[in-house]
Every structure is written in structure tokens, then in C-alpha cells.
Amino acid sequence: METFPITRVRLPPMKTSHDTTPIGYKEGQEVEVLSAAQTGEHQGFWKAVIKEIKGDFYVVSCLPIDTNESTMDLKNYTLDDIYTADKIRAINPNPYLSVNPFFKLVIEVPNDLIAKNLELIQKSQTHEHFRRALAFISVTFVDHLKSLVCIWLAPNPIDHWIQITKRRALVLSEI
């Protein structure tokens, strides 16, 4: 598994669940394309400019990583490629992360509860209300730990807020 420093990671752009209309891209517009820098590498979103549109296909010029956005010149773009609409998105407005905003909480599940309800505990839908009540990103039962592993995002990692969330989770888990 390849790991990346947290400073190379951005949260995805917010997308509302009711927003299903495709974005009308235009030639010359800056976008991001889902691509790998080299064959065999993981894909990521790269800044690009749309040069031409033909139906559902887009000819784009990928921007160099060190491009200063205030001095963009279309003649300096070198990597042209063709992408389908599902590989293109609007520019992500979120900044790169400076600290790790993700936190993990492990809640041990009692053995008697596991013995009676193992199949139910293993289903992700079982924990959906618990996940929503505490604004967790993920709540998963891990068999070998016999625990629920909860992941959440704290945009501003404040120790007090983290402790409150942990206490709320433990209180709800005892119910």
C-alpha cells in the first residue's frame, strides 16, 4: 500500500445529494482530471485546461505541478490527453491538509452481545444511527478486535472537542 504525506491530501469537494445535473464545461476552463502520473501509479486529480470538447470526450492539457496560477500561459502546457466526462470535475476549492484531521475511537463490544447478535453486528446498516448521531465518517465492527472502530473528522483538532465526542460515543454504546 502506498502512503502519502498528509500535506498532499485534500478533502473532496462537497457535493449535495440532490445535485445530479452534469456541469457544463467550456473550452479554456480549468478543471481537474482523474489520472495517474505514470503507468502503475495510483490515480489522483490533476489540474488541467480543457482544449476541445467532442460529445462526451474532452481533450485536456494537464498543468505542470509547479504552475503559478497567476501566470498561466496555454503555450506552456505539454501533456495533452483525452478523457471522458466521468474523469473530469470542477476545481476542488479545499486546501491541502496541514495536520491530520482524522481520529479513531475503538469501542469494545461485550462478548455476550457478540455471541447473541454476531450477524447483526457485522452489518454496517446496524450502526447507521450511531454513526449519524455522532457525525462519524465510518463505524465498522472488526472481528479480530471484537470492537467497533469509529472514524471521524475534526476540522479543528481541539482536545476538548475530541474528549466530548469520545464520551458521547461511550455513553451511546452502553445504551
PDB file of C-alpha atoms in Angstrom:
ATOM      1  CA  MET A   1       0.000   0.000   0.000  1.00  0.00           C
ATOM      2  CA  GLU A   2       1.316   3.410  -0.938  1.00  0.00           C
ATOM      3  CA  THR A   3       1.137   6.180   1.643  1.00  0.00           C
ATOM      4  CA  PHE A   4       1.172   9.903   1.107  1.00  0.00           C
ATOM      5  CA  PRO A   5       2.146  12.710   3.450  1.00  0.00           C
ATOM      6  CA  ILE A   6      -0.892  14.485   4.889  1.00  0.00           C
ATOM      7  CA  THR A   7       0.259  17.705   3.189  1.00  0.00           C
ATOM      8  CA  ARG A   8      -0.530  16.106  -0.210  1.00  0.00           C
ATOM      9  CA  VAL A   9      -4.124  15.278   0.749  1.00  0.00           C
ATOM     10  CA  ARG A  10      -7.284  17.361   0.312  1.00  0.00           C
ATOM     11  CA  LEU A  11     -10.797  16.548   1.356  1.00  0.00           C
ATOM     12  CA  PRO A  12     -13.087  16.020  -1.636  1.00  0.00           C
ATOM     13  CA  PRO A  13     -15.324  18.887  -2.711  1.00  0.00           C
ATOM     14  CA  MET A  14     -18.733  18.980  -1.069  1.00  0.00           C
ATOM     15  CA  LYS A  15     -21.441  17.600  -3.329  1.00  0.00           C
ATOM     16  CA  THR A  16     -25.078  17.811  -2.413  1.00  0.00           C
ATOM     17  CA  SER A  17     -27.076  14.609  -2.770  1.00  0.00           C
ATOM     18  CA  HIS A  18     -29.708  16.349  -4.914  1.00  0.00           C
ATOM     19  CA  ASP A  19     -27.091  17.697  -7.369  1.00  0.00           C
ATOM     20  CA  THR A  20     -27.169  15.203 -10.242  1.00  0.00           C
ATOM     21  CA  THR A  21     -27.020  17.597 -13.189  1.00  0.00           C
ATOM     22  CA  PRO A  22     -23.802  17.446 -15.198  1.00  0.00           C
ATOM     23  CA  ILE A  23     -21.640  20.543 -15.163  1.00  0.00           C
ATOM     24  CA  GLY A  24     -21.425  22.356 -18.495  1.00  0.00           C
ATOM     25  CA  TYR A  25     -17.690  22.602 -19.087  1.00  0.00           C
ATOM     26  CA  LYS A  26     -16.319  25.039 -21.653  1.00  0.00           C
ATOM     27  CA  GLU A  27     -13.151  25.157 -23.722  1.00  0.00           C
ATOM     28  CA  GLY A  28     -10.397  27.007 -21.877  1.00  0.00           C
ATOM     29  CA  GLN A  29     -11.906  26.185 -18.464  1.00  0.00           C
ATOM     30  CA  GLU A  30      -9.651  24.934 -15.664  1.00  0.00           C
ATOM     31  CA  VAL A  31     -10.738  21.553 -14.295  1.00  0.00           C
ATOM     32  CA  GLU A  32      -9.261  18.556 -12.515  1.00  0.00           C
ATOM     33  CA  VAL A  33      -8.845  15.182 -14.252  1.00  0.00           C
ATOM     34  CA  LEU A  34      -8.565  11.782 -12.592  1.00  0.00           C
ATOM     35  CA  SER A  35      -5.342  10.269 -13.854  1.00  0.00           C
ATOM     36  CA  ALA A  36      -2.067   8.675 -12.809  1.00  0.00           C
ATOM     37  CA  ALA A  37       1.232  10.477 -13.326  1.00  0.00           C
ATOM     38  CA  GLN A  38       2.802   7.274 -14.628  1.00  0.00           C
ATOM     39  CA  THR A  39       1.537   3.828 -15.552  1.00  0.00           C
ATOM     40  CA  GLY A  40       1.118   1.677 -12.462  1.00  0.00           C
ATOM     41  CA  GLU A  41       0.809   4.585 -10.024  1.00  0.00           C
ATOM     42  CA  HIS A  42      -2.293   5.476  -8.037  1.00  0.00           C
ATOM     43  CA  GLN A  43      -4.709   7.895  -9.636  1.00  0.00           C
ATOM     44  CA  GLY A  44      -5.261  11.381  -8.337  1.00  0.00           C
ATOM     45  CA  PHE A  45      -6.809  14.614  -9.529  1.00  0.00           C
ATOM     46  CA  TRP A  46      -4.528  16.843 -11.622  1.00  0.00           C
ATOM     47  CA  LYS A  47      -5.193  20.408 -12.704  1.00  0.00           C
ATOM     48  CA  ALA A  48      -5.849  20.736 -16.414  1.00  0.00           C
ATOM     49  CA  VAL A  49      -7.365  23.053 -19.006  1.00  0.00           C
ATOM     50  CA  ILE A  50      -9.992  21.898 -21.499  1.00  0.00           C
ATOM     51  CA  LYS A  51      -8.737  22.462 -25.045  1.00  0.00           C
ATOM     52  CA  GLU A  52     -11.530  20.819 -27.037  1.00  0.00           C
ATOM     53  CA  ILE A  53     -14.886  19.110 -26.430  1.00  0.00           C
ATOM     54  CA  LYS A  54     -16.335  16.425 -28.715  1.00  0.00           C
ATOM     55  CA  GLY A  55     -19.534  14.908 -27.329  1.00  0.00           C
ATOM     56  CA  ASP A  56     -18.685  13.153 -24.060  1.00  0.00           C
ATOM     57  CA  PHE A  57     -14.924  13.379 -24.684  1.00  0.00           C
ATOM     58  CA  TYR A  58     -12.626  16.168 -23.563  1.00  0.00           C
ATOM     59  CA  VAL A  59      -9.147  16.973 -24.851  1.00  0.00           C
ATOM     60  CA  VAL A  60      -7.283  18.500 -21.930  1.00  0.00           C
ATOM     61  CA  SER A  61      -3.810  19.848 -21.268  1.00  0.00           C
ATOM     62  CA  CYS A  62      -2.530  18.898 -17.835  1.00  0.00           C
ATOM     63  CA  LEU A  63      -0.820  21.700 -15.951  1.00  0.00           C
ATOM     64  CA  PRO A  64       2.655  21.259 -14.533  1.00  0.00           C
ATOM     65  CA  ILE A  65       2.585  20.816 -10.751  1.00  0.00           C
ATOM     66  CA  ASP A  66       4.649  23.935 -10.086  1.00  0.00           C
ATOM     67  CA  THR A  67       2.497  26.204 -12.262  1.00  0.00           C
ATOM     68  CA  ASN A  68       1.830  29.610 -10.752  1.00  0.00           C
ATOM     69  CA  GLU A  69      -1.854  30.166 -11.462  1.00  0.00           C
ATOM     70  CA  SER A  70      -1.425  33.909 -11.869  1.00  0.00           C
ATOM     71  CA  THR A  71       0.974  33.485 -14.810  1.00  0.00           C
ATOM     72  CA  MET A  72      -0.786  30.767 -16.799  1.00  0.00           C
ATOM     73  CA  ASP A  73       0.074  30.589 -20.483  1.00  0.00           C
ATOM     74  CA  LEU A  74      -1.620  27.943 -22.662  1.00  0.00           C
ATOM     75  CA  LYS A  75       1.509  27.579 -24.852  1.00  0.00           C
ATOM     76  CA  ASN A  76       3.462  26.061 -21.937  1.00  0.00           C
ATOM     77  CA  TYR A  77       1.089  23.102 -21.371  1.00  0.00           C
ATOM     78  CA  THR A  78       2.748  19.955 -22.614  1.00  0.00           C
ATOM     79  CA  LEU A  79       0.736  16.883 -21.616  1.00  0.00           C
ATOM     80  CA  ASP A  80      -2.423  16.542 -23.727  1.00  0.00           C
ATOM     81  CA  ASP A  81      -4.815  13.640 -23.288  1.00  0.00           C
ATOM     82  CA  ILE A  82      -8.434  12.638 -23.919  1.00  0.00           C
ATOM     83  CA  TYR A  83     -10.817  11.980 -21.009  1.00  0.00           C
ATOM     84  CA  THR A  84     -14.470  11.090 -20.628  1.00  0.00           C
ATOM     85  CA  ALA A  85     -16.790  13.296 -18.574  1.00  0.00           C
ATOM     86  CA  ASP A  86     -16.711  10.902 -15.594  1.00  0.00           C
ATOM     87  CA  LYS A  87     -12.956  11.560 -15.172  1.00  0.00           C
ATOM     88  CA  ILE A  88     -13.370  15.354 -15.026  1.00  0.00           C
ATOM     89  CA  ARG A  89     -14.550  17.541 -12.155  1.00  0.00           C
ATOM     90  CA  ALA A  90     -14.599  21.226 -11.282  1.00  0.00           C
ATOM     91  CA  ILE A  91     -11.592  22.587  -9.380  1.00  0.00           C
ATOM     92  CA  ASN A  92     -11.573  21.404  -5.760  1.00  0.00           C
ATOM     93  CA  PRO A  93     -11.708  24.520  -3.552  1.00  0.00           C
ATOM     94  CA  ASN A  94     -10.460  22.688  -0.444  1.00  0.00           C
ATOM     95  CA  PRO A  95      -6.888  23.417   0.677  1.00  0.00           C
ATOM     96  CA  TYR A  96      -4.287  20.747   1.339  1.00  0.00           C
ATOM     97  CA  LEU A  97      -4.379  19.473   4.906  1.00  0.00           C
ATOM     98  CA  SER A  98      -1.749  20.758   7.305  1.00  0.00           C
ATOM     99  CA  VAL A  99      -2.492  18.355  10.165  1.00  0.00           C
ATOM    100  CA  ASN A 100      -4.221  15.000  10.274  1.00  0.00           C
ATOM    101  CA  PRO A 101      -7.897  15.810  10.978  1.00  0.00           C
ATOM    102  CA  PHE A 102      -8.989  12.161  11.285  1.00  0.00           C
ATOM    103  CA  PHE A 103      -9.475  10.469  14.621  1.00  0.00           C
ATOM    104  CA  LYS A 104     -10.140   6.856  15.560  1.00  0.00           C
ATOM    105  CA  LEU A 105     -12.114   5.571  18.509  1.00  0.00           C
ATOM    106  CA  VAL A 106     -12.226   1.850  19.343  1.00  0.00           C
ATOM    107  CA  ILE A 107     -15.242   0.707  21.373  1.00  0.00           C
ATOM    108  CA  GLU A 108     -15.044  -2.823  22.731  1.00  0.00           C
ATOM    109  CA  VAL A 109     -18.200  -4.884  22.185  1.00  0.00           C
ATOM    110  CA  PRO A 110     -19.108  -7.241  25.071  1.00  0.00           C
ATOM    111  CA  ASN A 111     -18.706 -10.964  24.305  1.00  0.00           C
ATOM    112  CA  ASP A 112     -22.286 -11.815  25.304  1.00  0.00           C
ATOM    113  CA  LEU A 113     -23.613  -9.275  22.786  1.00  0.00           C
ATOM    114  CA  ILE A 114     -21.356 -10.694  20.063  1.00  0.00           C
ATOM    115  CA  ALA A 115     -22.488 -14.259  20.848  1.00  0.00           C
ATOM    116  CA  LYS A 116     -26.180 -13.340  20.501  1.00  0.00           C
ATOM    117  CA  ASN A 117     -26.001 -10.940  17.536  1.00  0.00           C
ATOM    118  CA  LEU A 118     -22.813 -11.551  15.511  1.00  0.00           C
ATOM    119  CA  GLU A 119     -24.532 -11.423  12.107  1.00  0.00           C
ATOM    120  CA  LEU A 120     -26.353  -8.225  13.019  1.00  0.00           C
ATOM    121  CA  ILE A 121     -23.244  -6.562  14.475  1.00  0.00           C
ATOM    122  CA  GLN A 122     -21.262  -7.268  11.296  1.00  0.00           C
ATOM    123  CA  LYS A 123     -23.752  -5.371   9.098  1.00  0.00           C
ATOM    124  CA  SER A 124     -22.872  -1.719   8.521  1.00  0.00           C
ATOM    125  CA  GLN A 125     -26.575  -0.711   8.481  1.00  0.00           C
ATOM    126  CA  THR A 126     -26.822  -1.756  12.134  1.00  0.00           C
ATOM    127  CA  HIS A 127     -24.533   1.095  13.174  1.00  0.00           C
ATOM    128  CA  GLU A 128     -26.013   3.774  10.894  1.00  0.00           C
ATOM    129  CA  HIS A 129     -27.992   5.640  13.601  1.00  0.00           C
ATOM    130  CA  PHE A 130     -24.996   5.545  15.934  1.00  0.00           C
ATOM    131  CA  ARG A 131     -22.755   6.877  13.127  1.00  0.00           C
ATOM    132  CA  ARG A 132     -25.146   9.731  12.320  1.00  0.00           C
ATOM    133  CA  ALA A 133     -25.774  10.640  15.962  1.00  0.00           C
ATOM    134  CA  LEU A 134     -22.072  11.285  16.494  1.00  0.00           C
ATOM    135  CA  ALA A 135     -21.215  12.551  12.981  1.00  0.00           C
ATOM    136  CA  PHE A 136     -18.742   9.718  12.406  1.00  0.00           C
ATOM    137  CA  ILE A 137     -17.461   9.071   8.899  1.00  0.00           C
ATOM    138  CA  SER A 138     -17.362   5.332   9.457  1.00  0.00           C
ATOM    139  CA  VAL A 139     -18.383   2.782  12.091  1.00  0.00           C
ATOM    140  CA  THR A 140     -17.198  -0.758  11.413  1.00  0.00           C
ATOM    141  CA  PHE A 141     -17.171  -3.914  13.506  1.00  0.00           C
ATOM    142  CA  VAL A 142     -13.714  -5.527  13.385  1.00  0.00           C
ATOM    143  CA  ASP A 143     -13.912  -9.251  14.184  1.00  0.00           C
ATOM    144  CA  HIS A 144     -10.387  -9.842  15.455  1.00  0.00           C
ATOM    145  CA  LEU A 145     -10.584  -6.819  17.785  1.00  0.00           C
ATOM    146  CA  LYS A 146     -14.172  -7.608  18.840  1.00  0.00           C
ATOM    147  CA  SER A 147     -14.705  -3.865  18.667  1.00  0.00           C
ATOM    148  CA  LEU A 148     -16.407  -1.105  16.764  1.00  0.00           C
ATOM    149  CA  VAL A 149     -13.854   1.113  15.049  1.00  0.00           C
ATOM    150  CA  CYS A 150     -15.180   4.633  14.595  1.00  0.00           C
ATOM    151  CA  ILE A 151     -13.523   7.223  12.352  1.00  0.00           C
ATOM    152  CA  TRP A 152     -14.431  10.899  12.401  1.00  0.00           C
ATOM    153  CA  LEU A 153     -13.209  14.187  11.064  1.00  0.00           C
ATOM    154  CA  ALA A 154     -12.377  17.139  13.280  1.00  0.00           C
ATOM    155  CA  PRO A 155     -11.573  20.142  11.078  1.00  0.00           C
ATOM    156  CA  ASN A 156     -10.026  21.912  14.074  1.00  0.00           C
ATOM    157  CA  PRO A 157      -8.383  19.304  16.285  1.00  0.00           C
ATOM    158  CA  ILE A 158      -9.363  20.616  19.699  1.00  0.00           C
ATOM    159  CA  ASP A 159      -8.604  18.231  22.579  1.00  0.00           C
ATOM    160  CA  HIS A 160     -11.738  19.256  24.469  1.00  0.00           C
ATOM    161  CA  TRP A 161     -13.960  18.523  21.459  1.00  0.00           C
ATOM    162  CA  ILE A 162     -12.283  15.149  20.964  1.00  0.00           C
ATOM    163  CA  GLN A 163     -12.873  14.172  24.601  1.00  0.00           C
ATOM    164  CA  ILE A 164     -16.547  15.209  24.415  1.00  0.00           C
ATOM    165  CA  THR A 165     -17.067  13.127  21.271  1.00  0.00           C
ATOM    166  CA  LYS A 166     -15.421  10.097  22.866  1.00  0.00           C
ATOM    167  CA  ARG A 167     -17.594  10.443  25.992  1.00  0.00           C
ATOM    168  CA  ARG A 168     -20.775  10.766  23.915  1.00  0.00           C
ATOM    169  CA  ALA A 169     -19.823   7.674  21.909  1.00  0.00           C
ATOM    170  CA  LEU A 170     -19.148   5.623  25.019  1.00  0.00           C
ATOM    171  CA  VAL A 171     -22.433   6.707  26.623  1.00  0.00           C
ATOM    172  CA  LEU A 172     -24.394   5.815  23.487  1.00  0.00           C
ATOM    173  CA  SER A 173     -22.563   2.493  23.156  1.00  0.00           C
ATOM    174  CA  GLU A 174     -23.700   1.490  26.654  1.00  0.00           C
ATOM    175  CA  ILE A 175     -27.372   2.032  25.832  1.00  0.00           C
TER     176      ILE A 175
END
